[in-house]
XYZ file of C-alpha atoms in Angstrom:
658
model
C 0.000 0.000 0.000
C 1.517 3.312 -1.029
C 0.934 6.955 -0.476
C 2.578 9.541 -2.710
C 5.229 7.013 -3.627
C 6.033 6.071 -0.001
C 4.873 2.715 1.342
C 3.586 2.228 4.881
C 7.002 1.188 6.148
C 8.507 4.483 5.047
C 10.457 2.851 2.188
C 10.392 3.948 -1.413
C 7.772 2.070 -3.363
C 9.371 2.690 -6.693
C 10.724 -0.842 -6.961
C 7.322 -2.435 -6.465
C 4.980 -0.185 -8.375
C 5.007 1.836 -11.542
C 6.856 5.144 -11.308
C 4.451 7.580 -9.726
C 3.076 10.576 -11.480
C 3.984 13.487 -9.177
C 0.912 15.467 -10.097
C -1.374 12.542 -9.418
C 0.417 11.260 -6.320
C -0.104 14.478 -4.459
C -3.847 14.028 -4.763
C -4.231 10.267 -4.328
C -6.570 10.855 -1.398
C -8.330 7.513 -1.304
C -5.038 5.714 -0.978
C -3.927 8.193 1.640
C -6.928 7.657 3.881
C -6.812 3.899 3.527
C -3.284 4.110 4.849
C -3.745 6.793 7.452
C -0.965 5.357 9.533
C 1.581 6.492 6.942
C 0.762 10.178 7.198
C 4.201 11.268 8.362
C 4.977 14.928 8.493
C 8.091 14.534 6.345
C 6.445 12.899 3.360
C 2.706 13.534 3.375
C 1.456 16.245 1.073
C -2.287 15.553 1.097
C -4.821 16.003 3.903
C -6.522 13.264 5.860
C -9.928 13.027 4.345
C -12.353 10.927 2.468
C -12.540 12.097 -1.117
C -12.606 9.907 -4.224
C -9.322 10.055 -6.080
C -11.162 10.901 -9.277
C -12.538 14.051 -7.673
C -9.190 15.203 -6.339
C -7.262 14.502 -9.546
C -9.560 14.981 -12.520
C -6.575 15.255 -14.800
C -5.752 11.602 -14.257
C -8.738 10.449 -16.280
C -11.425 12.380 -18.048
C -14.188 9.894 -17.207
C -13.406 7.977 -14.023
C -14.829 4.503 -13.816
C -17.879 4.373 -11.530
C -17.254 2.805 -8.172
C -19.168 -0.433 -7.548
C -22.120 -0.402 -5.227
C -21.107 -1.332 -1.681
C -23.163 -4.531 -1.703
C -21.434 -5.669 -4.879
C -18.014 -5.166 -3.338
C -18.776 -7.341 -0.324
C -16.382 -10.228 0.166
C -16.724 -13.294 2.343
C -14.582 -11.500 4.913
C -17.077 -8.633 5.040
C -19.993 -11.019 5.474
C -18.144 -12.882 8.211
C -17.420 -9.604 9.992
C -21.079 -8.566 9.833
C -22.178 -11.942 11.186
C -19.646 -11.564 13.999
C -21.077 -8.235 15.165
C -24.627 -9.570 15.074
C -23.605 -12.714 16.952
C -21.760 -10.844 19.708
C -24.648 -8.375 20.071
C -27.064 -11.283 20.482
C -24.687 -12.960 22.928
C -24.564 -9.832 25.092
C -28.342 -9.274 25.040
C -29.341 -12.964 25.073
C -30.673 -12.913 28.672
C -33.252 -10.310 27.634
C -34.419 -12.390 24.663
C -34.429 -15.728 26.463
C -36.437 -14.295 29.357
C -38.956 -11.789 28.091
C -40.349 -11.451 31.596
C -36.988 -10.144 32.841
C -35.512 -6.663 33.043
C -31.977 -5.357 33.364
C -30.690 -5.990 36.858
C -28.359 -3.028 37.244
C -30.439 -0.274 35.657
C -34.141 -1.221 35.480
C -35.244 2.387 35.866
C -33.613 3.454 32.601
C -35.032 0.439 30.788
C -38.533 1.462 31.881
C -37.747 5.045 30.874
C -36.712 4.045 27.348
C -39.695 1.735 26.955
C -41.825 4.775 27.733
C -39.867 6.824 25.176
C -40.361 4.143 22.520
C -44.097 4.301 23.211
C -43.937 8.088 22.845
C -42.270 7.796 19.427
C -44.932 5.366 18.279
C -47.655 7.697 19.531
C -46.118 10.601 17.604
C -46.633 8.676 14.366
C -49.916 6.931 15.132
C -51.705 9.787 16.906
C -49.831 12.771 15.512
C -48.966 14.184 18.932
C -46.390 16.919 19.514
C -42.970 15.215 19.647
C -41.026 17.607 21.892
C -43.257 17.670 24.964
C -45.576 15.207 26.687
C -48.070 15.324 29.544
C -48.469 11.535 29.675
C -46.019 11.543 32.580
C -45.644 14.059 35.420
C -49.103 15.504 34.842
C -49.961 18.387 34.917
C -46.454 19.829 34.452
C -45.368 17.300 31.825
C -41.921 16.389 30.514
C -39.684 18.267 28.093
C -38.764 15.539 25.615
C -35.820 17.442 24.157
C -34.361 18.054 27.620
C -34.562 14.301 28.144
C -33.241 11.576 25.883
C -36.302 11.012 23.729
C -34.393 9.029 21.010
C -36.896 10.183 18.397
C -34.500 9.183 15.606
C -34.891 5.585 16.800
C -38.372 5.465 18.322
C -40.063 6.810 15.189
C -38.695 4.199 12.745
C -39.228 1.464 15.357
C -42.944 2.263 15.595
C -44.018 -0.952 13.760
C -42.097 -3.113 16.262
C -43.450 -1.146 19.224
C -47.005 -1.331 17.920
C -46.903 -5.050 17.101
C -44.819 -6.471 19.942
C -44.964 -3.825 22.650
C -42.355 -1.450 24.074
C -40.613 -4.153 26.129
C -39.685 -6.194 23.053
C -38.948 -2.979 21.161
C -36.404 -2.050 23.842
C -34.656 -5.410 23.417
C -34.544 -4.892 19.661
C -33.306 -1.312 20.104
C -30.423 -2.403 22.325
C -29.409 -5.372 20.167
C -29.543 -3.425 16.920
C -27.650 -0.509 18.490
C -24.683 -2.771 19.202
C -24.791 -4.741 15.949
C -25.246 -1.759 13.622
C -22.575 0.232 15.446
C -20.103 -2.603 14.840
C -21.014 -2.879 11.160
C -20.729 0.891 10.703
C -17.292 1.045 12.309
C -16.119 -1.925 10.253
C -17.137 -0.453 6.909
C -15.720 2.997 7.626
C -12.430 1.557 8.872
C -12.114 -0.997 6.066
C -13.146 1.358 3.262
C -11.532 4.577 4.407
C -8.757 4.017 6.953
C -7.129 0.614 6.426
C -6.885 -1.954 3.649
C -6.749 -5.012 5.905
C -10.189 -6.416 6.682
C -8.746 -8.058 9.795
C -7.371 -4.745 11.055
C -10.747 -3.076 10.486
C -12.509 -5.936 12.263
C -10.258 -5.684 15.318
C -10.789 -1.930 15.572
C -14.540 -2.138 15.035
C -14.881 -4.974 17.521
C -13.283 -2.909 20.270
C -15.152 0.302 19.371
C -18.449 -1.582 19.673
C -17.880 -3.911 22.602
C -15.426 -1.920 24.723
C -16.082 -2.175 28.481
C -17.647 1.278 28.505
C -20.089 0.265 25.764
C -21.091 -2.927 27.563
C -21.494 -0.949 30.775
C -23.968 1.416 29.112
C -25.680 -1.471 27.350
C -27.008 -2.257 30.803
C -29.579 0.517 30.501
C -28.524 3.233 28.034
C -29.233 2.092 24.458
C -29.045 5.731 23.368
C -25.365 5.848 24.333
C -24.403 2.561 22.672
C -26.173 3.688 19.486
C -22.948 5.055 18.022
C -23.402 3.839 14.447
C -23.363 7.441 13.204
C -20.082 8.346 14.925
C -17.767 6.718 12.322
C -19.888 8.187 9.529
C -19.641 11.666 11.078
C -15.861 11.272 11.335
C -15.671 10.164 7.702
C -17.838 12.969 6.350
C -16.107 15.616 8.488
C -12.724 14.658 7.067
C -14.285 14.780 3.602
C -15.139 18.468 3.951
C -11.795 19.542 2.556
C -12.661 18.241 -0.909
C -12.418 21.222 -3.293
C -15.578 22.189 -5.154
C -17.921 19.989 -3.106
C -18.728 22.227 -0.166
C -22.514 22.075 -0.645
C -22.693 18.301 -1.180
C -20.353 17.360 1.634
C -21.817 19.942 3.983
C -25.354 18.666 3.425
C -24.295 15.044 3.964
C -22.606 15.923 7.227
C -25.550 18.053 8.339
C -27.915 15.126 7.812
C -25.763 12.909 10.040
C -25.468 15.589 12.725
C -29.214 16.152 12.873
C -29.835 12.398 12.995
C -27.377 11.971 15.864
C -28.869 14.944 17.720
C -32.139 13.032 18.009
C -30.357 9.959 19.360
C -27.962 11.436 21.911
C -26.599 14.971 22.054
C -23.925 14.022 24.576
C -22.205 11.644 22.142
C -22.552 14.227 19.369
C -20.953 16.907 21.530
C -17.973 14.725 22.473
C -17.507 13.692 18.844
C -17.532 17.344 17.773
C -14.955 18.286 20.423
C -12.624 15.456 19.400
C -12.951 16.209 15.702
C -12.477 19.907 16.331
C -9.163 19.345 18.123
C -7.953 16.810 15.545
C -8.829 18.908 12.496
C -7.333 22.054 14.018
C -4.002 20.370 14.736
C -3.882 18.733 11.306
C -4.731 22.019 9.580
C -1.907 23.802 11.394
C 0.602 21.055 10.615
C -0.333 21.052 6.900
C -1.122 24.693 6.243
C 1.981 25.318 4.137
C 1.752 22.219 1.982
C -1.999 22.453 1.377
C -3.123 26.057 1.907
C -6.272 25.561 -0.166
C -7.742 22.680 1.806
C -8.461 24.848 4.856
C -10.658 27.101 2.740
C -12.505 24.121 1.260
C -12.951 22.604 4.712
C -14.329 25.811 6.190
C -16.765 26.234 3.308
C -18.120 22.725 3.780
C -18.209 23.194 7.528
C -20.120 26.427 7.084
C -22.770 24.666 4.997
C -23.037 21.838 7.538
C -23.269 24.255 10.470
C -25.852 26.487 8.794
C -28.132 23.609 7.804
C -27.744 21.814 11.144
C -28.499 24.912 13.188
C -31.455 25.790 10.971
C -33.003 22.349 11.453
C -32.204 22.091 15.154
C -32.947 25.716 16.093
C -36.508 25.061 17.224
C -35.873 21.722 19.020
C -32.884 23.225 20.859
C -34.933 26.274 21.783
C -37.523 23.943 23.315
C -34.773 22.040 25.111
C -33.122 25.041 26.743
C -35.988 27.522 27.050
C -39.210 25.545 26.659
C -41.570 24.307 29.380
C -39.905 22.048 31.974
C -36.440 22.959 30.712
C -33.581 22.990 33.193
C -30.141 24.563 33.507
C -27.525 21.946 34.283
C -27.509 18.555 35.953
C -27.686 18.136 39.730
C -24.443 19.157 41.393
C -23.719 15.675 42.716
C -23.852 14.289 39.154
C -21.445 16.967 37.956
C -18.953 15.511 40.438
C -19.164 12.021 38.905
C -15.562 11.542 37.818
C -13.651 8.522 36.608
C -11.264 7.108 39.190
C -7.657 7.353 37.997
C -7.169 3.746 39.048
C -10.002 2.550 36.796
C -7.999 3.110 33.603
C -5.858 0.035 34.305
C -8.647 -1.987 35.972
C -11.206 -4.340 34.428
C -14.940 -3.676 34.345
C -17.280 -6.081 36.046
C -18.853 -7.098 32.727
C -15.434 -8.028 31.275
C -14.268 -11.622 31.651
C -11.287 -10.465 33.745
C -13.298 -8.098 35.932
C -15.153 -8.435 39.209
C -17.930 -6.430 40.792
C -16.029 -5.659 44.014
C -13.104 -3.877 42.340
C -15.263 -2.173 39.716
C -17.805 -1.083 42.339
C -15.059 0.658 44.279
C -13.854 2.579 41.223
C -17.128 3.637 39.556
C -20.286 5.424 40.691
C -22.478 2.563 39.466
C -22.470 -0.368 37.069
C -23.743 1.788 34.197
C -20.879 4.291 34.430
C -17.773 2.105 34.094
C -16.439 4.339 31.359
C -12.663 4.225 31.879
C -11.902 0.531 32.414
C -9.287 -0.455 29.830
C -6.985 -2.828 31.721
C -3.198 -2.891 31.900
C -2.820 -4.873 28.679
C -4.644 -2.371 26.480
C -3.025 0.645 28.141
C 0.426 -0.784 27.427
C -0.537 -1.732 23.860
C -2.015 1.701 23.203
C 1.106 3.593 24.245
C 3.272 1.014 22.480
C 1.446 1.567 19.183
C 1.600 5.340 19.598
C 5.344 5.125 20.217
C 5.803 2.823 17.216
C 3.926 5.221 14.917
C 5.021 8.427 16.644
C 6.328 10.033 13.428
C 2.744 10.208 12.259
C 1.166 13.546 13.201
C -2.335 12.055 13.007
C -1.459 9.266 15.452
C 0.143 11.636 17.943
C -2.848 13.970 17.660
C -5.286 11.124 18.278
C -3.292 10.087 21.334
C -3.359 13.668 22.583
C -7.136 13.848 22.169
C -7.478 10.566 24.097
C -5.378 11.957 26.952
C -7.447 15.155 26.933
C -10.682 13.165 27.202
C -9.135 11.110 29.988
C -8.252 14.264 31.920
C -11.772 15.652 31.421
C -13.311 12.409 32.681
C -11.564 12.653 36.057
C -14.082 15.225 37.230
C -13.542 18.281 39.451
C -11.463 16.344 42.010
C -9.128 13.491 41.166
C -9.660 10.175 42.926
C -7.191 7.291 43.003
C -8.410 3.819 43.929
C -11.422 5.267 45.701
C -9.501 7.912 47.670
C -9.980 11.635 47.073
C -6.487 13.004 46.419
C -7.602 16.597 46.921
C -6.054 17.495 43.555
C -8.420 19.509 41.335
C -9.037 18.090 37.891
C -9.404 19.884 34.566
C -13.180 19.612 34.903
C -13.088 21.854 37.984
C -12.658 24.787 35.607
C -15.545 23.755 33.366
C -18.258 21.961 35.328
C -20.260 25.155 35.950
C -20.033 26.501 32.392
C -23.457 26.612 30.676
C -24.086 23.599 28.420
C -21.050 21.837 29.913
C -22.906 21.707 33.219
C -25.305 19.282 31.539
C -22.520 16.758 30.896
C -21.544 13.889 33.190
C -17.734 14.218 33.457
C -16.977 10.504 33.724
C -18.598 9.978 30.313
C -15.807 11.872 28.587
C -13.909 8.586 28.909
C -16.466 7.078 26.516
C -14.820 9.014 23.692
C -11.494 7.292 24.338
C -12.708 3.900 23.084
C -13.223 4.995 19.426
C -9.772 6.612 19.407
C -8.188 3.434 20.767
C -10.113 1.449 18.142
C -8.768 3.582 15.286
C -5.196 3.296 16.559
C -5.645 -0.481 16.987
C -6.788 -0.773 13.378
C -3.932 1.390 12.124
C -1.425 -0.577 14.201
C -2.650 -3.888 12.822
C -2.468 -2.442 9.306
C 1.065 -1.238 9.945
C 2.069 -4.735 11.084
C 0.416 -6.237 8.000
C 2.330 -3.884 5.726
C 5.559 -4.661 7.547
C 5.039 -8.389 7.016
C 4.316 -7.793 3.333
C 7.357 -5.591 2.740
C 9.756 -7.693 4.811
C 8.926 -11.401 4.336
C 11.818 -12.483 6.559
C 10.194 -10.780 9.550
C 6.695 -12.103 8.819
C 6.698 -14.800 11.490
C 8.012 -12.744 14.432
C 5.842 -9.745 13.558
C 2.713 -11.897 13.268
C 3.355 -13.627 16.590
C 4.163 -10.357 18.344
C 1.063 -8.550 17.051
C -1.344 -11.422 17.696
C 0.046 -11.909 21.195
C -0.121 -8.219 22.062
C -3.666 -7.774 20.734
C -4.876 -10.965 22.409
C -3.363 -10.053 25.772
C -4.964 -6.623 25.564
C -8.433 -7.525 24.275
C -9.257 -11.034 25.508
C -9.508 -9.949 29.184
C -11.919 -7.229 28.019
C -14.267 -9.666 26.264
C -17.864 -8.889 27.285
C -20.145 -11.119 29.295
C -23.945 -11.265 28.852
C -26.075 -8.627 30.495
C -27.455 -9.470 33.905
C -31.229 -9.579 34.269
C -33.786 -10.199 36.980
C -37.507 -11.056 36.890
C -39.548 -7.899 36.599
C -42.849 -7.190 38.276
C -45.513 -7.849 35.649
C -47.828 -5.125 34.443
C -50.917 -5.639 36.627
C -54.084 -6.980 35.073
C -55.759 -3.749 36.144
C -53.734 -2.153 33.334
C -53.559 -4.972 30.784
C -57.306 -5.656 30.955
C -58.186 -2.029 30.342
C -59.946 -1.690 33.710
C -58.020 1.551 34.250
C -60.145 3.234 31.579
C -63.047 3.440 34.034
C -61.080 5.907 36.124
C -58.495 7.603 33.884
C -59.391 9.831 30.960
C -58.221 13.135 29.470
C -59.172 14.902 32.701
C -57.809 12.368 35.208
C -54.577 10.547 35.944
C -53.396 7.381 37.648
C -51.460 7.892 40.881
C -49.259 4.933 41.811
C -47.952 4.216 45.294
C -45.196 5.040 45.759
C -45.134 7.636 43.023
C -42.691 6.783 40.211
C -39.066 7.770 40.592
C -35.643 6.176 40.085
C -36.387 3.523 42.713
C -39.857 2.674 41.427
C -40.192 3.153 37.638
C -42.896 0.504 37.068
C -45.715 3.003 36.367
C -43.737 4.230 33.340
C -43.936 0.708 31.940
C -47.676 0.591 32.621
C -48.180 3.814 30.678
C -45.985 2.533 27.851
C -47.983 -0.707 27.716
C -51.145 1.289 27.027
C -49.455 3.243 24.244
C -49.399 6.223 26.636
C -53.165 6.413 26.587
C -52.934 6.195 30.374
C -51.627 9.399 31.904
C -49.667 9.105 35.177
C -48.697 11.486 37.942
C -45.052 12.103 38.841
C -42.145 10.778 36.768
C -38.669 9.402 36.466
C -37.142 12.009 34.171
C -34.929 15.091 34.201
C -37.100 17.934 35.459
C -36.310 21.459 36.730
C -35.894 22.058 40.422
C -38.535 24.273 42.019
C -36.814 25.304 45.216
C -38.949 27.895 47.034
C -35.853 29.019 48.940
C -34.027 29.736 45.673
C -36.412 30.442 42.772
C -33.435 30.984 40.436
C -32.273 27.382 40.863
C -33.302 25.578 37.676
C -30.886 22.680 37.939
C -32.289 19.285 37.063
C -33.783 16.678 39.347
C -34.488 13.040 38.469
C -38.042 13.367 39.751
C -40.599 16.147 40.183
C -40.198 18.529 43.114
C -41.218 17.144 46.488
C -44.865 17.020 47.443
C -46.251 15.892 50.817
C -47.873 12.688 49.563
C -45.024 11.573 47.319
C -42.511 12.288 50.077
C -44.560 10.387 52.651
C -44.926 7.273 50.497
C -41.259 7.294 49.515
C -40.327 7.508 53.189
C -42.536 4.556 54.064
C -41.130 2.505 51.158
C -37.617 3.168 52.459
C -38.552 1.618 55.800
C -39.092 4.721 57.881
C -41.838 4.737 60.561
C -45.308 5.947 59.649
C -45.988 9.409 61.082
C -49.196 10.329 62.833
C -52.036 10.885 60.384
C -53.513 14.256 61.239
C -56.215 16.335 59.651
C -53.505 18.543 58.190
C -51.930 15.558 56.456
C -55.315 14.545 55.056
C -55.809 18.029 53.632
C -52.330 17.969 52.057
C -53.043 14.590 50.472
C -56.333 15.825 49.053
C -54.556 18.917 47.684
C -51.942 16.688 46.030
C -54.581 14.459 44.449
C -56.385 17.500 43.087
C -53.118 18.925 41.795
C -52.462 15.642 39.947
C -56.152 15.455 38.882
C -56.139 11.891 40.151
C -58.823 9.486 39.025
C -57.517 6.435 40.833
C -54.770 5.581 43.320
C -53.112 2.207 42.703
C -50.935 0.024 44.939
C -49.420 -3.228 43.658
C -47.837 -5.951 45.829
C -44.318 -4.879 46.817
C -42.053 -4.269 49.778
C -43.942 -2.487 52.623
C -47.173 -2.467 50.661
C -49.222 -3.142 53.808
C -47.834 -0.036 55.482
C -48.609 2.093 52.417
C -52.090 0.587 52.156
C -52.929 1.391 55.760
C -51.534 4.905 55.481
C -53.412 5.811 52.308
C -56.621 4.277 53.664
C -56.351 6.429 56.776
C -55.552 9.510 54.706
C -58.546 9.038 52.380
C -60.977 7.711 54.938
C -62.124 4.639 52.986
C -60.730 1.235 52.100
C -59.544 0.247 48.613
C -60.845 -2.579 46.465
C -58.752 -5.422 45.046
C -59.051 -5.199 41.273
C -56.857 -6.781 38.615
C -53.953 -7.618 40.906
C -53.825 -4.202 42.606
C -55.420 -2.266 45.432
C -57.284 0.720 44.005
C -58.900 3.782 45.552
C -61.432 5.524 43.322
C -60.824 9.180 44.129
C -62.597 10.852 41.228
C -65.432 12.080 43.451
C -62.973 13.612 45.913
C -61.000 15.335 43.166
C -64.006 16.479 41.156
C -65.687 17.868 44.281
C -63.314 20.829 43.970
C -64.948 21.752 40.665
C -68.390 21.608 42.239
C -67.251 23.826 45.121
C -65.886 26.359 42.658
């Protein structure tokens, strides 16, 4: 493989290929990108980008031969790679498919949340409801869907699956497809644009898709593992420097950016930051050799930015300034930083990991973002050292280190101990927009960088074996051993599940319709929050026809002591009844039921416009039953597997009094 007459080992290629045409070599951009690892500052004269060679060097041939369709260029290696990604995705999510009555053990609340979001997307298409706000949860205040992860770019096209099989099965399909399609996307971008070796592309794509951080978030965050657009965004961003194609390339990139914005803005933001640093450094290092490419890049970027902002202007306005918008995550979340010791440790869902060590180094099982293990850390720095003459490689390594520093949070911790040393994030965690980011998740962006360097390193080894046959055996053994020692301990294990509480027959039979309509809601005990998300699943089961009080979602704080505080909470602001039931569920003693408490409960029910109060069998259900009975003054009835209090007369009596 050659670039501008220099092969990937740095040797002259003149003895193995036809004498190069200087005018054409300088613009052989396809070959350059497919051998990105050879972009050394001394010899490279073309930018890193994805542009067909025919476009960059029209003088080479007047009518370039059309490139074959991608499905016609598939080889058995490509098919095998695709099958591999599908198989591993099914292996990881198998417990969900084999036990449809189970839910994720480590993060059931987010699974219920995304099932509700999938039902919302289906309702947008089937009922034509407004997509960016919903009152089907947290009535009467509602939920800002843009300020939460509504995954509209996934929930809308998955409407047929949600409608036919229900949101629970749709969630399983969402998660499985997110992993499989992400792997396929990384493989095709790496194999078609960065490296020539299918094996090198497969190794890189395999890690980018099933890295410990990805498997950690697969335990409840399908929006985060849906990174199939990330390699495409990288590809099309690098393509912006193609001369004369600013409009075309800008529009293509804008389409990808808008699509990703409706999957997960956090991943989009981190991708933009990484690409911004990389492109800036590369532009500076190449400004003298290619002064025109900066202008072309900026033109394409301008088109992409203008179109993206035009399309997203209204949704972003709703997100930041619309009803139920908030300004920044809770302060305790903004202090979630990756432990410095986690970078060389193994995640609990890796074959070499264990829950005790990982639990000490991460906030929870869904945020094990920086677990790479000693083997991969050593291999990463070894590959960077080996290819250190390559400006692109050194820049990628620098971006990875920057993301690692950002992920440490405001205060650096080492093996669970606060060192007292402020981190880089301490300067940024209160900045608007940045205060909505979880610092530990910056480590998520390291995995794709490591994957690209892995692919380039494997390609470099392959080229070395091809150019120096005598060293083929030792190089092959060394590379296979190093990659195996680094990646095998990181191999993922299947997700852990647990039986979930079934949707009560009161909901599945439609009995709820006697009490809940467009003027009334269902109030569950305890009210839904991060510890009890089941009512979200009930609402999703009904296609969101059933409106519920309270929520598990990001909602603005309403602190009467500080009206300016609009930071987010993971539940609605405290109310007397919700606080009382949550306290009882946690095991606290039942307070004395006074007339004042009864009046506060009635006020809460009228605020929620409750039609029925529902209590399903659960921990401390007897205590909650007795308390609510005493508060309301009448006993519930057992209907459809739940205790229900018909409170419509109590709530509607307010209208009569008025």
